[in-house]
Amino acid sequence: MLKIYSFDPASQNRSLLEKNIKLNNAKNIKVFPFAIYKENDLKISIKIEEKATGTNSISLDIQNNDAEVVNTRTIDSILINEINNFDVIFMKIDIEGFETEALIGAKIILQSNKKIYLMVEDFVDNRIIDFLENTNAAFIGKFNNCNSWWKF
């Protein structure tokens, strides 16, 4: 059975996602209102780009009055009790330069014996490539100019 866990801390985007799920009668999708990061319960801000919400920006500075303040969670804290329910895990991470921090918070999951495939945005902050090359990840290839595929 396919299960989808989606994380979208931006309330506007999350609302559209939830409406889309309902309109399409999609099943087995759980949407979380957290930002994925290397620490739990940290407050970060998300600057909403009204004309291009796919390019929202993230900041650890929550003093910005134009931003939505959200809580963080690690991937490990969300999935640790459910990892045995999966044969294969597919992750797509596109969080505007915070991909490395998200994967630091997935250390237990990434070191499990599960088949894990990762599509990650790698052009905003190429630290993610260094991070992946220094783990047990194997490069599969480029999906496009913005994303690459990896296997753990």
Coordinates of N, CA and C in Angstrom, one line a residue:
M1 N 0.8 -1.2 0.0 CA 0.0 0.0 0.0 C 0.9 1.2 0.0
L2 N 0.5 2.2 -0.8 CA 1.3 3.4 -0.9 C 0.8 4.4 0.2
K3 N 1.7 5.0 0.9 CA 1.4 6.0 1.8 C 2.2 7.3 1.5
I4 N 1.6 8.4 1.6 CA 2.3 9.7 1.2 C 2.2 10.6 2.5
Y5 N 3.4 11.1 2.9 CA 3.5 12.0 3.9 C 4.0 13.3 3.3
S6 N 3.3 14.4 3.4 CA 3.6 15.6 2.8 C 3.8 16.7 3.9
F7 N 4.8 17.5 3.8 CA 5.1 18.5 4.8 C 5.0 19.9 4.1
D8 N 4.1 20.7 4.5 CA 4.1 22.1 4.0 C 3.7 23.0 5.1
P9 N 4.7 23.8 5.6 CA 4.4 24.7 6.7 C 3.6 25.9 6.3
A10 N 3.7 26.3 5.1 CA 3.0 27.5 4.6 C 1.5 27.3 4.5
S11 N 0.7 27.9 5.3 CA -0.7 27.7 5.5 C -1.4 27.8 4.1
Q12 N -1.1 28.8 3.3 CA -1.7 29.0 2.0 C -1.5 27.8 1.1
N13 N -0.2 27.4 1.0 CA 0.1 26.2 0.1 C -0.6 25.0 0.7
R14 N -0.5 24.8 2.0 CA -1.1 23.6 2.6 C -2.6 23.5 2.4
S15 N -3.3 24.6 2.4 CA -4.7 24.7 2.2 C -5.0 24.3 0.8
L16 N -4.2 24.7 -0.2 CA -4.4 24.3 -1.6 C -4.2 22.8 -1.8
L17 N -3.2 22.3 -1.1 CA -2.8 20.9 -1.2 C -4.0 20.1 -0.7
E18 N -4.5 20.5 0.5 CA -5.6 19.7 1.1 C -6.8 19.8 0.3
K19 N -7.1 20.9 -0.4 CA -8.3 21.0 -1.3 C -8.1 20.1 -2.5
N20 N -6.9 20.0 -3.0 CA -6.6 19.2 -4.1 C -6.7 17.7 -3.8
I21 N -6.3 17.3 -2.6 CA -6.4 15.9 -2.1 C -7.9 15.6 -2.1
K22 N -8.7 16.5 -1.5 CA -10.1 16.2 -1.3 C -10.8 16.2 -2.7
L23 N -10.5 17.1 -3.6 CA -11.2 17.1 -4.9 C -10.9 15.9 -5.7
N24 N -9.7 15.3 -5.5 CA -9.3 14.1 -6.3 C -9.6 12.9 -5.5
N25 N -10.2 13.0 -4.4 CA -10.5 11.8 -3.6 C -9.3 10.9 -3.3
A26 N -8.2 11.6 -3.1 CA -6.9 10.9 -2.9 C -6.9 10.2 -1.5
K27 N -6.3 9.1 -1.4 CA -6.3 8.3 -0.2 C -4.9 8.2 0.3
N28 N -4.7 7.8 1.6 CA -3.4 7.5 2.2 C -2.4 8.7 2.1
I29 N -2.9 9.9 2.2 CA -2.1 11.1 2.2 C -2.2 11.8 3.5
K30 N -1.1 12.0 4.2 CA -1.2 12.7 5.5 C -0.4 14.0 5.3
V31 N -1.0 15.1 5.6 CA -0.3 16.4 5.4 C 0.1 17.0 6.8
F32 N 1.3 17.4 6.9 CA 1.8 17.9 8.2 C 2.1 19.4 8.1
P33 N 1.8 20.2 9.1 CA 2.0 21.6 9.1 C 3.3 22.1 9.6
F34 N 4.4 21.3 9.4 CA 5.7 21.6 10.0 C 6.7 21.9 8.9
A35 N 7.7 22.6 9.2 CA 8.9 22.8 8.4 C 9.8 21.7 8.8
I36 N 10.4 21.0 7.8 CA 11.4 19.9 8.1 C 12.7 20.6 8.3
Y37 N 13.4 20.2 9.4 CA 14.7 20.8 9.7 C 15.5 19.8 10.5
K38 N 16.7 20.2 11.0 CA 17.5 19.3 11.8 C 17.2 19.2 13.2
E39 N 16.3 20.1 13.7 CA 15.9 20.2 15.1 C 14.3 20.2 15.2
N40 N 13.8 19.7 16.3 CA 12.4 19.8 16.6 C 12.1 21.1 17.3
D41 N 10.9 21.6 17.1 CA 10.3 22.7 17.8 C 11.1 24.0 17.8
L42 N 11.8 24.2 16.7 CA 12.4 25.5 16.5 C 11.4 26.3 15.7
K43 N 11.4 27.6 16.0 CA 10.5 28.5 15.2 C 11.3 29.1 14.1
I44 N 10.7 29.0 12.9 CA 11.3 29.7 11.7 C 10.3 30.5 11.0
S45 N 10.7 31.4 10.1 CA 9.7 32.2 9.4 C 9.7 31.8 7.9
I46 N 8.6 31.9 7.3 CA 8.4 31.6 5.9 C 7.8 32.9 5.3
K47 N 8.6 33.5 4.4 CA 8.2 34.7 3.6 C 7.4 34.1 2.4
I48 N 6.1 34.5 2.4 CA 5.2 34.0 1.3 C 5.4 34.9 0.1
E49 N 5.7 34.3 -1.0 CA 5.8 35.1 -2.3 C 4.4 34.9 -3.0
E50 N 3.6 36.0 -2.9 CA 2.2 35.9 -3.4 C 2.1 35.5 -4.8
K51 N 3.0 35.9 -5.7 CA 2.9 35.6 -7.1 C 3.5 34.3 -7.5
A52 N 4.4 33.8 -6.7 CA 5.1 32.5 -7.0 C 5.3 31.8 -5.7
T53 N 4.2 31.2 -5.1 CA 4.3 30.5 -3.8 C 5.3 29.4 -3.8
G54 N 5.7 28.8 -4.9 CA 6.7 27.8 -4.9 C 8.1 28.3 -4.6
T55 N 8.3 29.6 -4.5 CA 9.6 30.2 -4.2 C 9.6 30.9 -2.9
N56 N 8.7 30.4 -2.0 CA 8.7 31.0 -0.6 C 10.1 30.9 0.0
S57 N 10.5 31.8 0.8 CA 11.8 31.8 1.4 C 11.7 31.4 2.9
I58 N 12.7 30.8 3.4 CA 12.8 30.4 4.8 C 13.9 31.1 5.5
S59 N 13.6 31.5 6.8 CA 14.6 32.2 7.6 C 14.5 31.7 9.0
L60 N 15.7 31.7 9.7 CA 15.7 31.5 11.1 C 15.4 32.7 11.9
D61 N 15.3 33.9 11.2 CA 15.0 35.1 11.9 C 13.4 35.3 11.8
I62 N 12.8 35.1 13.0 CA 11.4 35.2 13.1 C 10.8 36.6 13.4
Q63 N 11.7 37.6 13.3 CA 11.3 39.0 13.6 C 10.6 39.6 12.4
N64 N 10.7 39.0 11.2 CA 10.1 39.6 10.0 C 8.6 39.6 10.1
N65 N 8.0 40.8 10.1 CA 6.6 40.9 10.2 C 5.8 40.4 9.0
D66 N 6.5 40.3 7.8 CA 5.8 39.9 6.6 C 5.8 38.3 6.5
A67 N 6.3 37.6 7.5 CA 6.5 36.2 7.4 C 5.5 35.4 8.3
E68 N 5.2 34.2 7.9 CA 4.5 33.3 8.7 C 5.4 32.5 9.6
V69 N 5.2 32.5 10.9 CA 6.1 31.7 11.8 C 5.6 30.3 12.0
V70 N 6.4 29.3 11.8 CA 6.0 27.9 11.9 C 7.0 27.1 12.8
N71 N 6.6 26.0 13.2 CA 7.5 25.1 14.0 C 8.2 24.1 13.1
T72 N 9.3 23.6 13.5 CA 10.1 22.6 12.8 C 9.9 21.2 13.4
R73 N 10.1 20.2 12.6 CA 10.2 18.8 13.1 C 11.3 18.1 12.2
T74 N 11.8 17.1 12.8 CA 12.8 16.3 12.0 C 12.0 15.2 11.3
I75 N 12.6 14.7 10.2 CA 12.0 13.6 9.5 C 12.0 12.4 10.4
D76 N 13.1 12.2 11.2 CA 13.2 11.1 12.1 C 12.1 11.1 13.1
S77 N 11.7 12.3 13.6 CA 10.7 12.3 14.7 C 9.3 12.0 14.1
I78 N 9.1 12.2 12.9 CA 7.8 11.9 12.2 C 7.7 10.4 11.8
L79 N 8.8 9.9 11.3 CA 8.8 8.6 10.7 C 9.3 7.4 11.5
I80 N 10.0 7.7 12.6 CA 10.8 6.7 13.3 C 9.9 5.5 13.8
N81 N 8.6 5.8 14.2 CA 7.7 4.7 14.6 C 7.0 4.1 13.5
E82 N 7.2 4.6 12.3 CA 6.5 4.0 11.1 C 7.4 3.4 10.1
I83 N 8.7 3.5 10.3 CA 9.7 3.0 9.2 C 9.5 1.5 8.9
N84 N 9.1 0.7 9.9 CA 8.9 -0.7 9.6 C 7.7 -1.0 8.8
N85 N 6.9 0.0 8.5 CA 5.7 -0.2 7.7 C 6.0 0.0 6.2
F86 N 7.3 0.3 5.9 CA 7.6 0.6 4.5 C 8.7 -0.3 4.0
D87 N 8.5 -0.8 2.8 CA 9.5 -1.6 2.1 C 10.5 -0.6 1.4
V88 N 10.0 0.4 0.8 CA 10.7 1.4 0.0 C 10.3 2.8 0.4
I89 N 11.2 3.7 0.6 CA 10.9 5.1 0.9 C 11.3 6.0 -0.2
F90 N 10.5 6.8 -0.7 CA 10.8 7.8 -1.7 C 10.7 9.2 -1.1
M91 N 11.7 10.0 -1.1 CA 11.6 11.3 -0.6 C 11.9 12.3 -1.7
K92 N 11.1 13.4 -1.7 CA 11.4 14.5 -2.6 C 11.6 15.7 -1.7
I93 N 12.7 16.4 -1.7 CA 13.0 17.5 -0.8 C 13.3 18.7 -1.7
D94 N 12.5 19.7 -1.5 CA 12.7 21.0 -2.3 C 12.3 22.1 -1.3
I95 N 13.3 22.6 -0.5 CA 13.0 23.5 0.5 C 14.0 24.7 0.5
E96 N 14.2 25.2 -0.7 CA 14.9 26.5 -0.9 C 16.2 26.6 -0.1
G97 N 17.1 25.6 -0.2 CA 18.4 25.7 0.4 C 18.5 25.1 1.8
F98 N 17.5 24.6 2.3 CA 17.5 23.9 3.7 C 17.5 22.4 3.5
E99 N 17.8 21.9 2.4 CA 17.8 20.4 2.1 C 18.8 19.7 3.0
T100 N 20.0 20.2 3.2 CA 21.0 19.6 4.0 C 20.5 19.5 5.5
E101 N 19.9 20.6 6.0 CA 19.4 20.6 7.4 C 18.3 19.5 7.5
A102 N 17.5 19.4 6.5 CA 16.4 18.4 6.6 C 16.9 17.0 6.7
L103 N 18.0 16.7 5.9 CA 18.6 15.4 5.9 C 19.4 15.1 7.1
I104 N 19.9 16.1 7.7 CA 20.6 15.9 9.0 C 19.6 15.4 10.0
G105 N 18.4 15.9 9.9 CA 17.3 15.5 10.8 C 16.6 14.1 10.4
A106 N 17.2 13.5 9.4 CA 16.7 12.2 9.0 C 17.8 11.1 9.1
K107 N 18.7 11.3 10.0 CA 19.9 10.4 10.2 C 19.5 9.0 10.4
I108 N 18.6 8.8 11.3 CA 18.2 7.4 11.7 C 17.5 6.7 10.5
I109 N 16.6 7.4 9.8 CA 15.9 6.9 8.7 C 16.9 6.5 7.6
L110 N 17.9 7.5 7.3 CA 18.8 7.3 6.2 C 19.8 6.1 6.5
Q111 N 20.0 5.8 7.8 CA 20.9 4.8 8.1 C 20.2 3.4 8.3
S112 N 18.9 3.4 8.1 CA 18.2 2.2 8.3 C 18.5 1.3 7.1
N113 N 18.0 0.1 7.1 CA 18.3 -0.9 6.0 C 17.2 -0.8 4.9
K114 N 16.4 0.2 4.9 CA 15.4 0.4 3.9 C 15.9 0.9 2.6
K115 N 15.3 0.5 1.5 CA 15.6 1.1 0.2 C 15.0 2.5 0.2
I116 N 15.9 3.5 0.1 CA 15.5 4.9 0.1 C 15.9 5.6 -1.2
Y117 N 15.0 6.2 -1.9 CA 15.3 7.0 -3.1 C 15.0 8.4 -2.7
L118 N 15.9 9.3 -3.2 CA 15.8 10.7 -2.8 C 15.9 11.5 -4.1
M119 N 15.0 12.4 -4.3 CA 15.1 13.4 -5.3 C 15.2 14.8 -4.5
V120 N 16.3 15.5 -4.8 CA 16.6 16.6 -4.0 C 16.9 17.8 -4.9
E121 N 16.4 19.0 -4.5 CA 16.8 20.2 -5.2 C 18.3 20.5 -4.8
D122 N 19.1 20.7 -5.8 CA 20.6 20.8 -5.5 C 21.2 22.0 -6.1
F123 N 20.4 23.0 -6.6 CA 21.0 24.1 -7.3 C 21.0 25.4 -6.4
V124 N 20.1 25.5 -5.4 CA 20.0 26.7 -4.6 C 21.2 26.7 -3.6
D125 N 21.5 25.6 -3.0 CA 22.6 25.5 -2.1 C 23.3 24.1 -2.4
N126 N 24.5 24.1 -3.0 CA 25.1 22.9 -3.4 C 25.8 22.2 -2.2
R127 N 25.6 22.7 -1.0 CA 26.1 21.9 0.2 C 25.5 20.5 0.2
I128 N 24.3 20.4 -0.3 CA 23.6 19.1 -0.3 C 24.3 18.1 -1.0
I129 N 25.0 18.4 -2.1 CA 25.8 17.4 -2.9 C 27.0 16.9 -2.0
D130 N 27.7 17.8 -1.3 CA 28.8 17.4 -0.4 C 28.2 16.5 0.7
F131 N 27.1 16.9 1.2 CA 26.5 16.1 2.3 C 26.2 14.7 1.8
L132 N 25.6 14.6 0.7 CA 25.2 13.3 0.2 C 26.4 12.4 -0.2
E133 N 27.4 13.1 -0.8 CA 28.6 12.3 -1.1 C 29.4 11.8 0.1
N134 N 29.2 12.4 1.2 CA 29.8 12.0 2.5 C 29.0 11.1 3.3
T135 N 27.9 10.6 2.7 CA 27.0 9.6 3.4 C 27.1 8.3 2.6
N136 N 26.2 7.4 2.9 CA 26.2 6.1 2.1 C 25.3 6.3 0.8
A137 N 25.0 7.5 0.4 CA 24.1 7.7 -0.7 C 24.9 7.5 -2.0
A138 N 24.2 6.9 -3.0 CA 24.8 6.7 -4.3 C 24.1 7.6 -5.3
F139 N 24.8 8.3 -6.1 CA 24.3 9.2 -7.1 C 23.7 8.4 -8.2
I140 N 22.4 8.7 -8.6 CA 21.8 8.0 -9.7 C 21.8 8.8 -10.9
G141 N 21.5 10.1 -10.8 CA 21.6 11.0 -12.0 C 20.9 12.3 -11.8
K142 N 21.0 13.1 -12.8 CA 20.2 14.4 -12.7 C 18.8 14.2 -13.3
F143 N 17.9 14.8 -12.7 CA 16.5 14.7 -13.1 C 16.3 15.9 -14.1
N144 N 16.8 17.0 -13.8 CA 16.8 18.2 -14.6 C 17.9 19.1 -14.1
N145 N 18.0 20.3 -14.5 CA 19.1 21.2 -14.0 C 19.0 21.6 -12.5
C146 N 17.8 21.3 -11.9 CA 17.6 21.7 -10.6 C 17.6 20.6 -9.6
N147 N 17.4 19.3 -10.0 CA 17.3 18.2 -9.1 C 18.2 17.0 -9.5
S148 N 18.5 16.3 -8.4 CA 19.3 15.1 -8.7 C 18.6 13.9 -7.9
W149 N 18.9 12.7 -8.4 CA 18.4 11.5 -7.7 C 19.6 10.7 -7.0
W150 N 19.2 10.2 -5.8 CA 20.2 9.5 -5.0 C 19.5 8.2 -4.4
K151 N 20.3 7.3 -4.1 CA 19.8 6.0 -3.5 C 20.6 5.7 -2.2
F152 N 19.9 5.3 -1.2 CA 20.6 4.9 0.1 C 20.4 3.5 0.3

